[in-house]
PDB file of C-alpha atoms in Angstrom:
ATOM      1  CA  SER I   8      -0.013   0.026  -0.030  1.00 84.00           C
ATOM      2  CA  GLN I   9       1.076   3.582  -0.538  1.00 87.00           C
ATOM      3  CA  THR I  10       2.117   5.867   2.243  1.00 93.00           C
ATOM      4  CA  ILE I  11       3.148   9.488   2.220  1.00 96.00           C
ATOM      5  CA  HIS I  12       5.475  11.124   4.751  1.00 97.00           C
ATOM      6  CA  GLN I  13       6.167  14.708   5.544  1.00 98.00           C
ATOM      7  CA  TRP I  14       8.647  16.270   7.863  1.00 96.00           C
ATOM      8  CA  PRO I  15       9.047  18.054  10.024  1.00 97.00           C
ATOM      9  CA  ALA I  16       5.591  17.889  11.601  1.00 97.00           C
ATOM     10  CA  THR I  17       5.881  21.338  13.126  1.00 97.00           C
ATOM     11  CA  LEU I  18       8.343  24.188  12.553  1.00 97.00           C
ATOM     12  CA  VAL I  19       8.808  27.592  14.107  1.00 98.00           C
ATOM     13  CA  GLN I  20      11.090  29.898  12.116  1.00 97.00           C
ATOM     14  CA  PRO I  21      12.031  33.528  12.300  1.00 98.00           C
ATOM     15  CA  VAL I  22      11.229  35.968   9.454  1.00 97.00           C
ATOM     16  CA  GLY I  23      13.996  35.951   6.872  1.00 97.00           C
ATOM     17  CA  SER I  24      15.228  32.461   7.615  1.00 97.00           C
ATOM     18  CA  PRO I  25      15.380  29.663   5.003  1.00 97.00           C
ATOM     19  CA  LEU I  26      12.887  26.824   4.739  1.00 97.00           C
ATOM     20  CA  SER I  27      13.045  23.240   3.553  1.00 98.00           C
ATOM     21  CA  LEU I  28      10.071  20.879   3.824  1.00 98.00           C
ATOM     22  CA  GLU I  29      10.268  17.355   2.538  1.00 98.00           C
ATOM     23  CA  CYS I  30       7.683  14.890   1.270  1.00 98.00           C
ATOM     24  CA  THR I  31       8.237  11.295   0.269  1.00 97.00           C
ATOM     25  CA  VAL I  32       5.866   8.713  -1.080  1.00 97.00           C
ATOM     26  CA  GLU I  33       6.261   4.923  -0.708  1.00 96.00           C
ATOM     27  CA  GLY I  34       4.621   2.078  -2.570  1.00 93.00           C
ATOM     28  CA  THR I  35       4.083   3.719  -5.981  1.00 91.00           C
ATOM     29  CA  SER I  36       6.023   4.878  -8.968  1.00 90.00           C
ATOM     30  CA  ASN I  37       5.853   8.075 -11.003  1.00 92.00           C
ATOM     31  CA  PRO I  38       3.122   9.783  -8.974  1.00 94.00           C
ATOM     32  CA  ASN I  39       1.933  13.293  -9.498  1.00 94.00           C
ATOM     33  CA  LEU I  40       2.987  15.312  -6.477  1.00 96.00           C
ATOM     34  CA  TYR I  41       1.440  18.461  -5.041  1.00 95.00           C
ATOM     35  CA  TRP I  42       2.212  21.113  -2.482  1.00 96.00           C
ATOM     36  CA  TYR I  43      -0.717  22.968  -0.876  1.00 95.00           C
ATOM     37  CA  ARG I  44      -0.896  25.593   1.802  1.00 95.00           C
ATOM     38  CA  GLN I  45      -3.837  26.041   4.130  1.00 93.00           C
ATOM     39  CA  ALA I  46      -3.865  29.284   6.104  1.00 86.00           C
ATOM     40  CA  ALA I  47      -5.761  29.298   9.388  1.00 80.00           C
ATOM     41  CA  GLY I  48      -9.472  28.940   8.677  1.00 75.00           C
ATOM     42  CA  ARG I  49      -8.953  29.046   4.945  1.00 80.00           C
ATOM     43  CA  GLY I  50      -9.202  26.663   2.029  1.00 85.00           C
ATOM     44  CA  LEU I  51      -6.465  24.749   0.229  1.00 90.00           C
ATOM     45  CA  GLN I  52      -4.182  26.829  -1.952  1.00 89.00           C
ATOM     46  CA  LEU I  53      -2.238  24.850  -4.591  1.00 91.00           C
ATOM     47  CA  LEU I  54       1.359  26.044  -4.644  1.00 93.00           C
ATOM     48  CA  PHE I  55       3.215  23.635  -6.883  1.00 93.00           C
ATOM     49  CA  TYR I  56       2.692  20.360  -8.724  1.00 93.00           C
ATOM     50  CA  SER I  57       4.973  17.931 -10.466  1.00 94.00           C
ATOM     51  CA  VAL I  58       4.345  15.183 -13.004  1.00 92.00           C
ATOM     52  CA  GLY I  59       7.936  13.852 -12.982  1.00 93.00           C
ATOM     53  CA  ILE I  60      11.478  14.273 -11.838  1.00 94.00           C
ATOM     54  CA  GLY I  61      12.621  17.836 -12.372  1.00 92.00           C
ATOM     55  CA  GLN I  62       9.233  18.878 -13.712  1.00 93.00           C
ATOM     56  CA  ILE I  63       7.695  21.626 -11.509  1.00 93.00           C
ATOM     57  CA  SER I  64       4.694  23.830 -12.227  1.00 90.00           C
ATOM     58  CA  SER I  65       4.027  26.895 -10.082  1.00 88.00           C
ATOM     59  CA  GLU I  66       0.532  28.025  -9.435  1.00 84.00           C
ATOM     60  CA  VAL I  67       1.114  31.086  -7.281  1.00 80.00           C
ATOM     61  CA  PRO I  68       4.111  33.472  -7.702  1.00 65.00           C
ATOM     62  CA  GLN I  69       5.751  33.984  -4.344  1.00 80.00           C
ATOM     63  CA  ASN I  70       9.009  33.504  -2.453  1.00 90.00           C
ATOM     64  CA  LEU I  71       8.605  29.698  -2.364  1.00 95.00           C
ATOM     65  CA  SER I  72      10.146  27.153  -4.732  1.00 95.00           C
ATOM     66  CA  ALA I  73       9.830  23.408  -5.185  1.00 96.00           C
ATOM     67  CA  SER I  74      12.064  20.681  -6.450  1.00 97.00           C
ATOM     68  CA  ARG I  75      11.658  16.986  -7.278  1.00 97.00           C
ATOM     69  CA  PRO I  76      15.141  15.422  -7.175  1.00 96.00           C
ATOM     70  CA  GLN I  77      13.842  11.834  -7.113  1.00 96.00           C
ATOM     71  CA  ASP I  78      10.707  10.142  -8.353  1.00 95.00           C
ATOM     72  CA  ARG I  79       9.056   9.971  -4.969  1.00 96.00           C
ATOM     73  CA  GLN I  80      10.577  13.002  -3.270  1.00 97.00           C
ATOM     74  CA  PHE I  81       9.145  16.513  -3.326  1.00 98.00           C
ATOM     75  CA  ILE I  82      10.782  19.434  -1.520  1.00 98.00           C
ATOM     76  CA  LEU I  83       9.398  22.900  -0.784  1.00 97.00           C
ATOM     77  CA  SER I  84      11.934  25.624  -0.077  1.00 97.00           C
ATOM     78  CA  SER I  85      12.291  29.284   0.584  1.00 96.00           C
ATOM     79  CA  LYS I  86      15.403  31.473   0.868  1.00 96.00           C
ATOM     80  CA  LYS I  87      13.755  34.026   3.145  1.00 96.00           C
ATOM     81  CA  LEU I  88      10.494  33.420   4.989  1.00 96.00           C
ATOM     82  CA  LEU I  89       7.797  36.038   5.341  1.00 95.00           C
ATOM     83  CA  LEU I  90       5.191  36.268   8.078  1.00 95.00           C
ATOM     84  CA  SER I  91       2.564  35.472   5.500  1.00 92.00           C
ATOM     85  CA  ASP I  92       4.210  32.097   4.838  1.00 94.00           C
ATOM     86  CA  SER I  93       2.775  30.738   8.084  1.00 94.00           C
ATOM     87  CA  GLY I  94       0.315  27.949   7.553  1.00 95.00           C
ATOM     88  CA  PHE I  95      -0.302  24.247   7.250  1.00 96.00           C
ATOM     89  CA  TYR I  96       1.636  22.794   4.354  1.00 97.00           C
ATOM     90  CA  LEU I  97       0.282  19.665   2.774  1.00 97.00           C
ATOM     91  CA  CYS I  98       1.885  17.341   0.297  1.00 98.00           C
ATOM     92  CA  ALA I  99      -0.384  15.075  -1.809  1.00 97.00           C
ATOM     93  CA  TRP I 100       0.103  12.382  -4.422  1.00 96.00           C
ATOM     94  CA  SER I 101      -2.025  11.073  -7.240  1.00 93.00           C
ATOM     95  CA  LEU I 102      -1.682   8.422  -9.856  1.00 88.00           C
ATOM     96  CA  THR I 103      -4.731   8.963 -11.992  1.00 75.00           C
ATOM     97  CA  GLY I 104      -4.695  12.775 -11.982  1.00 69.00           C
ATOM     98  CA  ASP I 105      -7.916  13.054  -9.983  1.00 75.00           C
ATOM     99  CA  THR I 106      -7.949  11.295  -6.590  1.00 90.00           C
ATOM    100  CA  GLN I 107      -5.371  12.905  -4.367  1.00 94.00           C
ATOM    101  CA  TYR I 108      -4.094  11.545  -1.084  1.00 96.00           C
ATOM    102  CA  PHE I 109      -2.621  13.828   1.517  1.00 97.00           C
ATOM    103  CA  GLY I 110       0.337  13.525   3.826  1.00 97.00           C
ATOM    104  CA  PRO I 111       0.078  14.390   7.497  1.00 98.00           C
ATOM    105  CA  GLY I 112       1.206  17.982   6.927  1.00 97.00           C
ATOM    106  CA  THR I 113       3.711  20.451   8.362  1.00 98.00           C
ATOM    107  CA  ARG I 114       2.573  23.277  10.508  1.00 97.00           C
ATOM    108  CA  LEU I 115       4.824  26.286   9.936  1.00 97.00           C
ATOM    109  CA  THR I 116       4.810  29.336  12.170  1.00 97.00           C
ATOM    110  CA  VAL I 117       6.877  32.332  11.075  1.00 96.00           C
ATOM    111  CA  LEU I 118       7.621  34.803  13.860  1.00 96.00           C
TER     112      LEU I 118
ATOM    113  CA  GLN E   2     -17.905  32.476  -9.774  1.00 66.00           C
ATOM    114  CA  LYS E   3     -15.636  30.027  -7.982  1.00 74.00           C
ATOM    115  CA  GLU E   4     -15.068  26.663  -9.548  1.00 85.00           C
ATOM    116  CA  VAL E   5     -16.317  24.788  -6.461  1.00 91.00           C
ATOM    117  CA  GLU E   6     -18.540  26.347  -3.781  1.00 92.00           C
ATOM    118  CA  GLN E   7     -19.593  25.155  -0.382  1.00 92.00           C
ATOM    119  CA  ASN E   8     -21.470  26.745   2.478  1.00 85.00           C
ATOM    120  CA  SER E   9     -18.853  27.397   5.097  1.00 79.00           C
ATOM    121  CA  GLY E  10     -21.219  26.678   7.939  1.00 82.00           C
ATOM    122  CA  PRO E  11     -20.925  25.943  10.692  1.00 91.00           C
ATOM    123  CA  LEU E  12     -23.572  23.259  10.427  1.00 96.00           C
ATOM    124  CA  SER E  13     -24.791  21.884  13.703  1.00 97.00           C
ATOM    125  CA  VAL E  14     -26.844  18.721  14.015  1.00 97.00           C
ATOM    126  CA  PRO E  15     -27.858  16.650  17.058  1.00 98.00           C
ATOM    127  CA  GLU E  16     -26.334  13.236  17.577  1.00 98.00           C
ATOM    128  CA  GLY E  17     -28.276  10.562  15.604  1.00 98.00           C
ATOM    129  CA  ALA E  18     -29.595  13.061  13.010  1.00 98.00           C
ATOM    130  CA  ILE E  19     -28.792  13.197   9.287  1.00 98.00           C
ATOM    131  CA  ALA E  20     -26.205  15.769   8.271  1.00 97.00           C
ATOM    132  CA  SER E  21     -26.500  17.139   4.757  1.00 97.00           C
ATOM    133  CA  LEU E  22     -23.537  18.848   3.122  1.00 97.00           C
ATOM    134  CA  ASN E  23     -23.821  20.476  -0.285  1.00 96.00           C
ATOM    135  CA  CYS E  24     -21.421  21.525  -3.005  1.00 95.00           C
ATOM    136  CA  THR E  25     -21.922  23.193  -6.380  1.00 95.00           C
ATOM    137  CA  TYR E  26     -19.467  23.414  -9.211  1.00 92.00           C
ATOM    138  CA  SER E  27     -19.103  25.564 -12.293  1.00 88.00           C
ATOM    139  CA  ASP E  28     -17.904  23.226 -15.055  1.00 83.00           C
ATOM    140  CA  ARG E  29     -20.790  21.319 -16.621  1.00 80.00           C
ATOM    141  CA  VAL E  30     -18.578  18.539 -18.023  1.00 83.00           C
ATOM    142  CA  SER E  31     -16.844  17.695 -14.732  1.00 83.00           C
ATOM    143  CA  GLN E  32     -16.524  13.916 -14.301  1.00 83.00           C
ATOM    144  CA  SER E  33     -15.074  13.122 -10.919  1.00 91.00           C
ATOM    145  CA  PHE E  34     -16.230  14.219  -7.485  1.00 94.00           C
ATOM    146  CA  PHE E  35     -14.738  13.693  -4.045  1.00 96.00           C
ATOM    147  CA  TRP E  36     -15.512  14.297  -0.400  1.00 97.00           C
ATOM    148  CA  TYR E  37     -12.708  14.718   2.131  1.00 98.00           C
ATOM    149  CA  ARG E  38     -12.963  14.959   5.904  1.00 98.00           C
ATOM    150  CA  GLN E  39     -10.527  17.121   7.812  1.00 97.00           C
ATOM    151  CA  TYR E  40     -10.340  17.051  11.579  1.00 97.00           C
ATOM    152  CA  SER E  41      -9.017  20.122  13.308  1.00 94.00           C
ATOM    153  CA  GLY E  42      -5.256  20.265  12.984  1.00 92.00           C
ATOM    154  CA  LYS E  43      -5.083  17.231  10.715  1.00 96.00           C
ATOM    155  CA  SER E  44      -4.765  16.650   6.984  1.00 97.00           C
ATOM    156  CA  PRO E  45      -7.711  15.881   4.678  1.00 97.00           C
ATOM    157  CA  GLU E  46      -8.702  12.249   4.251  1.00 97.00           C
ATOM    158  CA  LEU E  47     -10.701  10.890   1.374  1.00 97.00           C
ATOM    159  CA  ILE E  48     -14.071   9.447   2.430  1.00 96.00           C
ATOM    160  CA  MET E  49     -16.058   9.184  -0.805  1.00 94.00           C
ATOM    161  CA  SER E  50     -15.675   9.498  -4.519  1.00 95.00           C
ATOM    162  CA  ILE E  51     -18.522   9.488  -7.046  1.00 95.00           C
ATOM    163  CA  TYR E  52     -18.480   9.527 -10.840  1.00 92.00           C
ATOM    164  CA  SER E  53     -22.066   8.854 -11.993  1.00 92.00           C
ATOM    165  CA  ASN E  54     -25.387  10.505 -11.411  1.00 94.00           C
ATOM    166  CA  GLY E  55     -27.307   9.135  -8.443  1.00 95.00           C
ATOM    167  CA  ASP E  56     -26.443   7.899  -5.051  1.00 96.00           C
ATOM    168  CA  LYS E  57     -23.406   6.049  -3.747  1.00 97.00           C
ATOM    169  CA  GLU E  58     -23.495   4.581  -0.264  1.00 97.00           C
ATOM    170  CA  ASP E  59     -20.642   3.612   2.013  1.00 96.00           C
ATOM    171  CA  GLY E  60     -21.672   2.789   5.527  1.00 97.00           C
ATOM    172  CA  ARG E  61     -23.272   5.837   7.116  1.00 98.00           C
ATOM    173  CA  PHE E  62     -22.149   8.031   4.212  1.00 98.00           C
ATOM    174  CA  THR E  63     -24.080   8.654   1.000  1.00 98.00           C
ATOM    175  CA  ALA E  64     -22.798  10.795  -1.807  1.00 98.00           C
ATOM    176  CA  GLN E  65     -25.337  12.161  -4.264  1.00 97.00           C
ATOM    177  CA  LEU E  66     -24.515  13.570  -7.662  1.00 96.00           C
ATOM    178  CA  ASN E  67     -26.711  15.549 -10.033  1.00 95.00           C
ATOM    179  CA  LYS E  68     -24.716  16.619 -13.040  1.00 92.00           C
ATOM    180  CA  ALA E  69     -27.646  18.431 -14.679  1.00 92.00           C
ATOM    181  CA  SER E  70     -27.960  20.736 -11.662  1.00 93.00           C
ATOM    182  CA  GLN E  71     -24.191  20.711 -11.043  1.00 93.00           C
ATOM    183  CA  TYR E  72     -24.256  19.763  -7.444  1.00 93.00           C
ATOM    184  CA  VAL E  73     -22.903  17.038  -5.283  1.00 96.00           C
ATOM    185  CA  SER E  74     -23.942  16.364  -1.708  1.00 97.00           C
ATOM    186  CA  LEU E  75     -22.860  14.229   1.179  1.00 98.00           C
ATOM    187  CA  LEU E  76     -25.326  12.713   3.651  1.00 98.00           C
ATOM    188  CA  ILE E  77     -24.159  11.400   7.004  1.00 98.00           C
ATOM    189  CA  ARG E  78     -26.735   9.199   8.709  1.00 98.00           C
ATOM    190  CA  ASP E  79     -26.843   8.632  12.466  1.00 98.00           C
ATOM    191  CA  SER E  80     -24.374  11.483  12.949  1.00 98.00           C
ATOM    192  CA  GLN E  81     -21.864  10.962  15.760  1.00 98.00           C
ATOM    193  CA  PRO E  82     -19.755  13.491  17.652  1.00 97.00           C
ATOM    194  CA  SER E  83     -16.740  11.866  15.972  1.00 97.00           C
ATOM    195  CA  ASP E  84     -18.108  13.161  12.663  1.00 98.00           C
ATOM    196  CA  SER E  85     -17.446  16.739  13.769  1.00 98.00           C
ATOM    197  CA  ALA E  86     -14.958  18.004  11.270  1.00 97.00           C
ATOM    198  CA  THR E  87     -14.645  20.156   8.140  1.00 96.00           C
ATOM    199  CA  TYR E  88     -15.820  18.449   4.983  1.00 97.00           C
ATOM    200  CA  LEU E  89     -14.137  19.448   1.717  1.00 96.00           C
ATOM    201  CA  CYS E  90     -15.716  18.913  -1.668  1.00 96.00           C
ATOM    202  CA  ALA E  91     -13.348  18.436  -4.644  1.00 94.00           C
ATOM    203  CA  VAL E  92     -14.157  18.316  -8.325  1.00 92.00           C
ATOM    204  CA  LYS E  93     -12.096  17.326 -11.297  1.00 89.00           C
ATOM    205  CA  LEU E  94     -12.815  20.006 -13.854  1.00 80.00           C
ATOM    206  CA  ARG E  95     -12.503  19.756 -17.624  1.00 72.00           C
ATOM    207  CA  GLN E  96      -8.900  20.913 -17.882  1.00 65.00           C
ATOM    208  CA  THR E  97      -6.479  18.211 -18.923  1.00 64.00           C
ATOM    209  CA  GLY E  98      -3.239  17.561 -17.071  1.00 69.00           C
ATOM    210  CA  ALA E  99      -2.389  17.043 -13.435  1.00 68.00           C
ATOM    211  CA  ASN E 100      -3.683  20.360 -12.173  1.00 71.00           C
ATOM    212  CA  ASN E 101      -7.458  19.914 -12.540  1.00 78.00           C
ATOM    213  CA  LEU E 102      -8.742  18.986  -9.071  1.00 86.00           C
ATOM    214  CA  PHE E 103     -10.406  21.946  -7.390  1.00 89.00           C
ATOM    215  CA  PHE E 104     -11.361  22.138  -3.719  1.00 91.00           C
ATOM    216  CA  GLY E 105     -14.105  24.012  -2.065  1.00 93.00           C
ATOM    217  CA  THR E 106     -13.313  25.919   1.130  1.00 92.00           C
ATOM    218  CA  GLY E 107     -15.141  23.343   3.231  1.00 94.00           C
ATOM    219  CA  THR E 108     -18.158  23.089   5.515  1.00 95.00           C
ATOM    220  CA  ARG E 109     -17.587  22.791   9.214  1.00 95.00           C
ATOM    221  CA  LEU E 110     -19.896  20.212  10.828  1.00 97.00           C
ATOM    222  CA  THR E 111     -20.537  20.018  14.543  1.00 97.00           C
ATOM    223  CA  VAL E 112     -22.502  17.030  15.933  1.00 98.00           C
ATOM    224  CA  ILE E 113     -23.977  17.895  19.310  1.00 97.00           C
ATOM    225  CA  PRO E 114     -24.181  15.021  21.862  1.00 96.00           C
TER     226      PRO E 114
END
């Protein structure tokens, strides 16, 4: 069966510091991978998606970036965090292009 | 008009009652529809998918799809306090490619013991 991991689970970072969040999927090959952000009390905002190694599509221009160095690894990064980057970051995977399965999430607080 | 719309609630129902959650979507040719449950502080988990007009039942959950009216609903029978959560509707719209699943903002359900 497929499982998806995210780490860290929680993170508190100062404004201007760098960020690296990691997501890995087990039990499947060549999944579509997604990064979402959910601000407090808000809906899901798609940030990036990837259909393969090195293939990244950005949905929202901002100070975040994503990379996919391996088939089942997806990384979300920032060089300098803003207060507005606080939120719940969710990684998801899909094989068919419709049903998406979410990881446990990373709660980021920028102070 | 948003692609997927839900009443944000909160929706409160007494324990044992039927909870009815509704979702409308903008793209007439949408083909795939999903309901996710999100407990406070947790990630969304898939509870139902539906692809054809009509009803689909899974335990206490029933998804209803009406493509002509462009709405999908989720009924929860015999609601329990453990059903208290935010329910997200997701619709695969007509666009091709990986980026075609759109989420509503969710309806918060509270089941009162």
